Short mmCIF file of C-alpha atoms and ligand atoms in Angstrom, two decimals:
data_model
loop_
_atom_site.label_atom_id
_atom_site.label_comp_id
_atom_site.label_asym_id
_atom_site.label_seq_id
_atom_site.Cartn_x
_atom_site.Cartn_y
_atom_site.Cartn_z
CA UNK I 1 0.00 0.00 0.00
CA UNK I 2 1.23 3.00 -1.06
CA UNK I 3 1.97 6.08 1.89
CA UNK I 4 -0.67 8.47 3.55
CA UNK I 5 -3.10 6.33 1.79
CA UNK I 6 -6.38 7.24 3.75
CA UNK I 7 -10.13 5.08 3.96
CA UNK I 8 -11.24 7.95 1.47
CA UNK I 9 -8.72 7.32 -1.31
CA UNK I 10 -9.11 3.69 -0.88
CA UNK I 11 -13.15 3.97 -1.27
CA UNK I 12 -12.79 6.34 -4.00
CA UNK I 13 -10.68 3.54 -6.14
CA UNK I 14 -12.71 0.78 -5.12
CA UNK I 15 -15.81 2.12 -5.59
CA UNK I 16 -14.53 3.90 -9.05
CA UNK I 17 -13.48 0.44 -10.40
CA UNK I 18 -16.90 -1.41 -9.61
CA UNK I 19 -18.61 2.27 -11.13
CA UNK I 20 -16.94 1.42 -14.68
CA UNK I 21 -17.42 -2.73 -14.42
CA UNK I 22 -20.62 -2.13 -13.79
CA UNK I 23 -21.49 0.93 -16.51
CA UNK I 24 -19.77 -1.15 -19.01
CA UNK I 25 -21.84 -3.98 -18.22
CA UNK I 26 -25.09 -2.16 -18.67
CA UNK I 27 -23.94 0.29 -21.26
CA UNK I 28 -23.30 -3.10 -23.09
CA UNK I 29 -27.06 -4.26 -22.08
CA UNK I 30 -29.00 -1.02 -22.51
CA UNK I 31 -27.08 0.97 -25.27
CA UNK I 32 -28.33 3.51 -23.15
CA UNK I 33 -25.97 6.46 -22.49
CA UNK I 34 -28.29 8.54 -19.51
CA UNK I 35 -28.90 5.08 -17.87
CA UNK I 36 -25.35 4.49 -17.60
CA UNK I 37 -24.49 7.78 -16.66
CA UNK I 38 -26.63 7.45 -13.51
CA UNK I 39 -25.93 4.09 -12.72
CA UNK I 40 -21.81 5.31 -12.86
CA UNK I 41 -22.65 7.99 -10.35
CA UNK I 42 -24.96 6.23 -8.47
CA UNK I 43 -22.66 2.98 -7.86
CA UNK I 44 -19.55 5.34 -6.92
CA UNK I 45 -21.22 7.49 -4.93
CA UNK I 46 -22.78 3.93 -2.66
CA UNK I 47 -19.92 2.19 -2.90
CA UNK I 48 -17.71 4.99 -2.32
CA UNK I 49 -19.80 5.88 1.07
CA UNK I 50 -19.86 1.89 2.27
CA UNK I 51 -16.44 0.99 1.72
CA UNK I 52 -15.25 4.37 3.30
CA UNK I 53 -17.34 3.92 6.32
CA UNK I 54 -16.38 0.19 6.84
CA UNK I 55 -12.24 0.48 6.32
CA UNK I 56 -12.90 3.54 8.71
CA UNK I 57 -14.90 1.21 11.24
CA UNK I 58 -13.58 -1.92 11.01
CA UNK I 59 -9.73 -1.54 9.67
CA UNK I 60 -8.12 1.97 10.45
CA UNK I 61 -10.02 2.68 14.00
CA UNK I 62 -9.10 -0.87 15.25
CA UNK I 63 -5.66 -0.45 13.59
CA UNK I 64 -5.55 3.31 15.43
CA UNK I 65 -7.09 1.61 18.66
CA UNK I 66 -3.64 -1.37 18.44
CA UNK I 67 -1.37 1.92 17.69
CA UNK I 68 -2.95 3.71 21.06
CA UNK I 69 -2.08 0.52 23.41
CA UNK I 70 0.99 0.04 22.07
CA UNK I 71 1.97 3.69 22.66
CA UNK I 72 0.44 3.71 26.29
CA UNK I 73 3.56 1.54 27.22
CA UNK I 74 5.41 4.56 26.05
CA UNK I 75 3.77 7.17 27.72
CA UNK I 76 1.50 8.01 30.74
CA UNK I 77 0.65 11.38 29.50
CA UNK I 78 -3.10 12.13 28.75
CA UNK I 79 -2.31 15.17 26.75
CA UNK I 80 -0.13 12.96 24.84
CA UNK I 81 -2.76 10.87 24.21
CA UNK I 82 -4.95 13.25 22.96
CA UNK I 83 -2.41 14.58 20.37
CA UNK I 84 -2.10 11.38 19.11
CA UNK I 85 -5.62 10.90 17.39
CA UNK I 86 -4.83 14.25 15.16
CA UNK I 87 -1.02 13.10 14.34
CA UNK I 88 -1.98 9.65 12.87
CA UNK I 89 -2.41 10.37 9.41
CA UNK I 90 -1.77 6.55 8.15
CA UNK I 91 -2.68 4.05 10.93
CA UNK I 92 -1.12 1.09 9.58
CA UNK I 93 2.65 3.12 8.25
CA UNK I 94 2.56 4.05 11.87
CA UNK I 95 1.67 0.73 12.99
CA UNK I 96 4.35 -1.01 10.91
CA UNK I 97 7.21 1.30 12.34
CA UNK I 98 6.27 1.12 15.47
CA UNK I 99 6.45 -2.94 15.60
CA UNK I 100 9.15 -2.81 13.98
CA UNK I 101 11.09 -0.28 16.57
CA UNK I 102 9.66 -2.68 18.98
CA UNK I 103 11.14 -5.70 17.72
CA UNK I 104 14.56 -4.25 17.23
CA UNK I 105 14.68 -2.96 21.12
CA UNK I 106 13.04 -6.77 21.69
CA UNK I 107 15.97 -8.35 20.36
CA UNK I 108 18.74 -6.30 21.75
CA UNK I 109 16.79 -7.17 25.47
CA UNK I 110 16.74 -11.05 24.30
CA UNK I 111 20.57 -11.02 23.31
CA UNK I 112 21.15 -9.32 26.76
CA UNK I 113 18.87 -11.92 28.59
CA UNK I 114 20.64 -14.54 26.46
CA UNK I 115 24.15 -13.62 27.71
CA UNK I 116 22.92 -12.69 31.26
CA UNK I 117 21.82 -16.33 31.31
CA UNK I 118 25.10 -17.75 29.90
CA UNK I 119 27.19 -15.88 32.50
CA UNK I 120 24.34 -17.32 35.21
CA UNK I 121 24.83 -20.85 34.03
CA UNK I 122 28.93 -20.54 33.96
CA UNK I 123 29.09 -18.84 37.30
CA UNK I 124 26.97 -21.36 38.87
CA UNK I 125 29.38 -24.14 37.27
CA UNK I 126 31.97 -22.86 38.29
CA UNK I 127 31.02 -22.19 42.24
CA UNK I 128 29.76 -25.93 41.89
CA UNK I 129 32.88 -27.33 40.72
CA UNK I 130 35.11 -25.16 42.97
CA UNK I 131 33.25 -26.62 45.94
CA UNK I 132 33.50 -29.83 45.00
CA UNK I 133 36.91 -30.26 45.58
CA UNK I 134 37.54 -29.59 49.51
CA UNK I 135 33.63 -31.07 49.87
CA UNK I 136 34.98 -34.53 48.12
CA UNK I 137 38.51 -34.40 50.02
CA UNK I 138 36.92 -33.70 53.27
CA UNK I 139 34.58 -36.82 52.46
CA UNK I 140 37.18 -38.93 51.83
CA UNK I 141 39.27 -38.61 54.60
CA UNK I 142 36.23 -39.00 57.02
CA UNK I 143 35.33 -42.64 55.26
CA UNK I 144 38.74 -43.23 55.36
CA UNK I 145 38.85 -42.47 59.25
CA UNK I 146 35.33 -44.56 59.38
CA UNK I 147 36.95 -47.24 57.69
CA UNK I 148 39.83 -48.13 60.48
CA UNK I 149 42.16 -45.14 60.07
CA UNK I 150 40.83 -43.58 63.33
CA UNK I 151 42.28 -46.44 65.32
CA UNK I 152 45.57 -45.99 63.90
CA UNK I 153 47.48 -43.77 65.22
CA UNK I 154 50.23 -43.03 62.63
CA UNK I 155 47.78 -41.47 60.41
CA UNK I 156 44.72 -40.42 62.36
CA UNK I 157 45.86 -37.03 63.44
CA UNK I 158 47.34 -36.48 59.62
CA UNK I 159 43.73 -37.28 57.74
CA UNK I 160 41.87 -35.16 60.40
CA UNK I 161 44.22 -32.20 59.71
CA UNK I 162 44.63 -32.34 56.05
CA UNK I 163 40.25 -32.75 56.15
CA UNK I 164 40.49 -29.76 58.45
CA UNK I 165 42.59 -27.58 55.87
CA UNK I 166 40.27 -28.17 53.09
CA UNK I 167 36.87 -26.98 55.61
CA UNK I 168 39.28 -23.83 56.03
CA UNK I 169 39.30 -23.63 51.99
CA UNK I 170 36.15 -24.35 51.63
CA UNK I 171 35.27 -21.34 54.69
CA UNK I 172 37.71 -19.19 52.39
CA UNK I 173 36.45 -19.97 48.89
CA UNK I 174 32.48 -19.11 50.41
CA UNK I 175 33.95 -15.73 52.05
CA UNK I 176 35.47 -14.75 48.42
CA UNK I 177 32.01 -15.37 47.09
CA UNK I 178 30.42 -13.44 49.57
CA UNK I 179 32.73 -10.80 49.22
CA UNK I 180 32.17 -10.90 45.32
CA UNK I 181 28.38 -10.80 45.94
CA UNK I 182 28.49 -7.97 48.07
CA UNK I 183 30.85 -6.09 45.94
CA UNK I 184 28.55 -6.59 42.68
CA UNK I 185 25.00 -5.72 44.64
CA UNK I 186 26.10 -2.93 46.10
CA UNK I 187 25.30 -4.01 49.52
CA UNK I 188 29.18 -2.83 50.94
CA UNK I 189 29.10 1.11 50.17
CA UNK I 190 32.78 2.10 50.68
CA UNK I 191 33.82 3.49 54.67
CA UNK I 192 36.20 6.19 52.82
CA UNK I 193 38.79 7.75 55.29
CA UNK I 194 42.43 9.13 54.83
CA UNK I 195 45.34 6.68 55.97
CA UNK I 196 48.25 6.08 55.52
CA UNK I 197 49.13 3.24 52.77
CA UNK I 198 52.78 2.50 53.75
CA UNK I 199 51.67 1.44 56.92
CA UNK I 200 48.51 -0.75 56.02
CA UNK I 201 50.96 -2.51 53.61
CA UNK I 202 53.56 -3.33 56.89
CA UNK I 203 50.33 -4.69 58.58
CA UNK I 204 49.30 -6.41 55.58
CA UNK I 205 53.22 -8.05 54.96
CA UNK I 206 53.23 -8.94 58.81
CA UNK I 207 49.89 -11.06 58.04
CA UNK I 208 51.90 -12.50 54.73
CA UNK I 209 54.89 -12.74 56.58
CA UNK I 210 55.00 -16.94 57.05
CA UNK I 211 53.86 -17.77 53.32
CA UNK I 212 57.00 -15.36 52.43
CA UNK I 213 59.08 -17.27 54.48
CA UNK I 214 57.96 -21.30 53.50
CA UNK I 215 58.85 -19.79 49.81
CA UNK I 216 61.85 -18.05 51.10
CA UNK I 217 60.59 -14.66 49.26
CA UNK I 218 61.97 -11.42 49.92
CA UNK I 219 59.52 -8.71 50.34
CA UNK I 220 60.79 -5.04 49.60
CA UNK I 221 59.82 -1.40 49.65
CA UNK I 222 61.45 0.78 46.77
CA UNK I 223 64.57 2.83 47.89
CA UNK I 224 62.62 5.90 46.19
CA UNK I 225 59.15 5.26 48.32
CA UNK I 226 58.11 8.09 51.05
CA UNK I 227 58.25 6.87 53.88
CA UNK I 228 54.04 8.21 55.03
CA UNK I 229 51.78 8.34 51.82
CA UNK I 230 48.71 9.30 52.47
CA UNK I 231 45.21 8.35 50.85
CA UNK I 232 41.65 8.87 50.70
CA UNK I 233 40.23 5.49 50.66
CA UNK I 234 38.29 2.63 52.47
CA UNK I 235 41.13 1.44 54.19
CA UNK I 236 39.94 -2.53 55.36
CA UNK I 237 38.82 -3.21 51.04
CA UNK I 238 42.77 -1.55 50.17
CA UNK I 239 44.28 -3.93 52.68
CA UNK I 240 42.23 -7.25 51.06
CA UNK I 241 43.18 -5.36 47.47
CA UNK I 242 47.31 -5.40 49.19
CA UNK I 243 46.65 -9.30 50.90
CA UNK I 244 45.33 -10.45 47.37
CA UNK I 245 48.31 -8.92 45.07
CA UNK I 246 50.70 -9.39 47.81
CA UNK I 247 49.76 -13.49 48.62
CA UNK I 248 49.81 -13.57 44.90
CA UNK I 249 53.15 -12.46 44.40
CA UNK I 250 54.42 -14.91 46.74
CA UNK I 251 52.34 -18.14 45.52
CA UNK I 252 53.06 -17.33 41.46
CA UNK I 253 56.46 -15.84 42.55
CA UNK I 254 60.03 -17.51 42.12
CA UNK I 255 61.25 -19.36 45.44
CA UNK I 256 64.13 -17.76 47.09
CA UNK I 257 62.65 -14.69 44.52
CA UNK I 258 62.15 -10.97 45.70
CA UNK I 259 58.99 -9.20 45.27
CA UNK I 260 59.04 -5.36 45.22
CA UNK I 261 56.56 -2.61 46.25
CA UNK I 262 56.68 1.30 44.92
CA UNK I 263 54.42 4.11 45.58
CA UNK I 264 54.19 6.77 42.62
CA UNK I 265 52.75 10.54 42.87
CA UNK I 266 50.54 11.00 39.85
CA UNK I 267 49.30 14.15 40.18
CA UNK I 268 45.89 13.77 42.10
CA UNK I 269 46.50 10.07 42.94
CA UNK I 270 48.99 7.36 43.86
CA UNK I 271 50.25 4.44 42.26
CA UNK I 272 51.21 1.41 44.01
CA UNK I 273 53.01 -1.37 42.14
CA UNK I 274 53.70 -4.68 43.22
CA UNK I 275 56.03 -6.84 41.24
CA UNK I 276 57.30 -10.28 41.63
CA UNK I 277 59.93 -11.82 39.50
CA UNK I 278 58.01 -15.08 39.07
CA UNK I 279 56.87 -16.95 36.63
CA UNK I 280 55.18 -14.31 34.81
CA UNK I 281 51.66 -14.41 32.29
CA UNK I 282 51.46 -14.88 28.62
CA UNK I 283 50.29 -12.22 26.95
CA UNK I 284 47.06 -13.70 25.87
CA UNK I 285 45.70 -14.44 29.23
CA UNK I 286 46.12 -10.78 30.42
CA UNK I 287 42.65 -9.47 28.97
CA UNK I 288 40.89 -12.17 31.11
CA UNK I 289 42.86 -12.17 34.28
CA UNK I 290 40.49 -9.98 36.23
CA UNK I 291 37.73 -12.11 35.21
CA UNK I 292 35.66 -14.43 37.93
CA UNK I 293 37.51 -17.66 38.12
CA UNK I 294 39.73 -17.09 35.57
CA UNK I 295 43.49 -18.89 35.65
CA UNK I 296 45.72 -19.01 33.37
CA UNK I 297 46.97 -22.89 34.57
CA UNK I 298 43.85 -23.97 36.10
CA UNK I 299 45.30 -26.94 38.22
CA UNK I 300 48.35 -25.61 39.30
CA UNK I 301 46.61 -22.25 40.44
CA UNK I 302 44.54 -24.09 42.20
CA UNK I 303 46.93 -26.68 44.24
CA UNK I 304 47.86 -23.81 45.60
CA UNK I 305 44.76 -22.65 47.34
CA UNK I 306 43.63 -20.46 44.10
CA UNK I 307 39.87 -20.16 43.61
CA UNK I 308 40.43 -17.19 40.39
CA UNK I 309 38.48 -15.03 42.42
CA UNK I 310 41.16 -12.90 44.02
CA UNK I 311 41.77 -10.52 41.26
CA UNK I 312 37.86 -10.54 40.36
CA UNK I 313 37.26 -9.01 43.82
CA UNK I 314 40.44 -6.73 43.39
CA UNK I 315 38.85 -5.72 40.30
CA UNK I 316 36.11 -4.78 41.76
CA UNK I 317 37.23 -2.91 44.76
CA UNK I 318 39.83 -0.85 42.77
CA UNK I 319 36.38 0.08 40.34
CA UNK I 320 34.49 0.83 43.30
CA UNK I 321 36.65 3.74 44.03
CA UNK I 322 36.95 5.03 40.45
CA UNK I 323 40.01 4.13 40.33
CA UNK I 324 42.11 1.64 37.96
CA UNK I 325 44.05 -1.28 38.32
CA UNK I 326 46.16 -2.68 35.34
CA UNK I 327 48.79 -5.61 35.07
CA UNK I 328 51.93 -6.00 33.18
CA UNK I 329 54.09 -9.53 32.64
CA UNK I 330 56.59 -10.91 30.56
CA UNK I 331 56.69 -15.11 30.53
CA UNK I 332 59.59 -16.03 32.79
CA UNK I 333 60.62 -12.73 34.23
CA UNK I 334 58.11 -11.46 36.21
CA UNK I 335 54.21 -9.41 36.55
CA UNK I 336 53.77 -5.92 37.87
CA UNK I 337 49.93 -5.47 39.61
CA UNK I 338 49.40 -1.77 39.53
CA UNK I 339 46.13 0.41 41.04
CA UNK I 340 45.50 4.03 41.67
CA UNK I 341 44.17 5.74 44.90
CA UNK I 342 43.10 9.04 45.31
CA UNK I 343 45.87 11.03 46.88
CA UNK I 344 44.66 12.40 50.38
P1 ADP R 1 43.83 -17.50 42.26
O1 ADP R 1 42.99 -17.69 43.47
O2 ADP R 1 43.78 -18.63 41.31
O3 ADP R 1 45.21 -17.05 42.58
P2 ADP R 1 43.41 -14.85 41.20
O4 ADP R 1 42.15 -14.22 40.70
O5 ADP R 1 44.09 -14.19 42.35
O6 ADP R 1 43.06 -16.35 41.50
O7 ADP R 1 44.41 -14.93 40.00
C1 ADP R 1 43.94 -15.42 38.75
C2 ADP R 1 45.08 -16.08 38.00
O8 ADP R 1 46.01 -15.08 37.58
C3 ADP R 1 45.88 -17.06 38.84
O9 ADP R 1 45.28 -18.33 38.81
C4 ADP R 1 47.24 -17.05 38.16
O10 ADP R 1 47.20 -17.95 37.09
C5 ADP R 1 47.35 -15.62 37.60
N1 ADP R 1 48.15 -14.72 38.44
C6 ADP R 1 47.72 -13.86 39.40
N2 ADP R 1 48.74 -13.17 39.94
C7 ADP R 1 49.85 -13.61 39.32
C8 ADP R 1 51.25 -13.28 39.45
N3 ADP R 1 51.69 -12.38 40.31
N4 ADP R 1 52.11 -13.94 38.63
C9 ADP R 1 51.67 -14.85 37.74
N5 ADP R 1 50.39 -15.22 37.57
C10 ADP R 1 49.48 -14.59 38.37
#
């Protein structure tokens, strides 16, 4: 149908087209010219006046009546509303467009739900499978213990420790999620205070101190550092943001290695680095690191205690303060874990 084609226009053809079929026929019949005459203006003028007044009735005001609903989703306003009767020139052009814009937003919402869902179903994998493994280790030393191994003494005390270590990782790997779940809903706003970051790192290497010292890892300030920097921050999410770059350091660091901490003035904020001269990453894993439960050698990260959710929840805390946190590695020499803080 062609545009701003109204009821009239359509009536007017329609009933023009029966007008000459049915002249023809009876100027054929009659051979008589007046006769035909009327019956051509009689026929258009009926047909013109039925067909306009049922498209109007029973096509364009229903069509106009769908157009209406559809745009009350839209709007709420009466006067609106109103406006909208005299605007509609073509019911059914306005119609089409609007379904049209409709179906467009629909599938940009069903590609979001789609992907929403994905991440829902991966996540939930993931949590399952992580908590499988201290869940099936802690089961297995109990049967074991069930079976006879409580009565003997060389190993009893060993099983019920090594089951009691992996309740502590399970405890630890259900914190992280909290923490994660918290951090994503909103429900921890951030307890911003000034402080001073040099220290909370001290208190933060005095709680690292042992894992430095089974891996025989030297921690270091930077010669250059001053010795009080001050930021505006909430200081107990920084020192989890230190524990988790820190502990990493040391676990995917070299043994007997050094790992080394620096303190830049940017301007309006600080930059604290912490580097290691570890293993390092590959380049291709670095876009993903910060990702939930992402590790770049799944089994070894996680014999030693690694769930992938440190740097997520880094990630997150860093963002929380509008702040950035960025990584840099080379394979075999070492990573540098950066993040900025508002200077205080
Ligand atoms: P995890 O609990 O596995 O340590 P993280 O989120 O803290 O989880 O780290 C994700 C992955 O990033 C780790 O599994 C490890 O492969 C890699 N990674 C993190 N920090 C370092 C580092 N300093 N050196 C080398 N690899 C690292």
């Amino acid at each position: 149908m062609k545009k701003n084609t109204s009821p009239r226009s359509v009536a007017f053809i329609a009933g023009l087209l029966a007008a000459v079929l049915s002249t023809l026929i009876i100027a054929i019949a009659s051979r008589d010219i007046l006769i035909s005459v009327i019956n051509f203006a009689v026929v258009l003028g009926i047909c013109y006046l039925v067909f306009n007044y049922l498209l109007q009735e029973f096509v364009y005001n229903k069509i106009k009546l769908i157009y209406k609903s559809i745009y009350r989703f839209k709007t709420h306003n009466p006067k609106e509303l109103k406006a909208l009767d005299k605007n509609i020139n073509d019911p059914i052009e306005t119609v089409s467009k609007e379904v049209l814009a409709w179906m467009l937003e629909n599938s940009k919402e069903i590609d979001q739900l789609q992907k929403q869902e994905n991440f829902r179903r991966e996540f939930l994998g993931n949590v399952s499978h992580e908590l499988k493994t201290p869940i099936q280790s802690i089961q297995g030393y109990i049967h074991t213990l069930l079976d006879g191994a409580l009565e003997d003494k060389k190993v009893n005390r060993l099983f019920l420790t090594k089951a009691s270590k992996s309740t502590e990782r399970l405890i630890e790997l259900v914190d992280e999620l909290t923490s994660i779940s918290e951090l994503e809903g909103d429900k921890s706003p951030l307890d911003i205070e000034l402080f001073d970051l040099v220290k909370l790192t001290e208190e933060v290497l005095e709680m690292v101190e042992n894992l430095a010292k089974d891996k025989n890892v030297a921690i270091h300030f930077k010669k250059q550092n001053a010795k009080i920097v001050i930021v505006e921050a909430d200081k107990s999410k920084i020192r989890q943001v230190l524990v988790n770059l820190v502990v990493n350091a040391i676990k995917y660091g070299k043994s007997g290695g050094q790992i080394l901490i620096g303190y830049y003035d940017m301007d309006k904020n600080i930059l604290t680095e912490i580097s290691d001269d570890g293993e390092g990453i590959a380049e291709e894993h670095l876009p993903r690191l910060f990702e939930r439960f992402y590790r770049t050698d799944s089994g070894r990260s996680r014999d030693q205690g690694g769930s992938g959710l440190g740097l997520a929840i880094v990630k997150h805390i860093i963002e929380a303060h509008k702040q950035t946190i960025n990584v840099r590695s080379t394979l075999g020499v070492g990573s540098t874990f950066g993040f900025t803080l508002k200077k205080g």
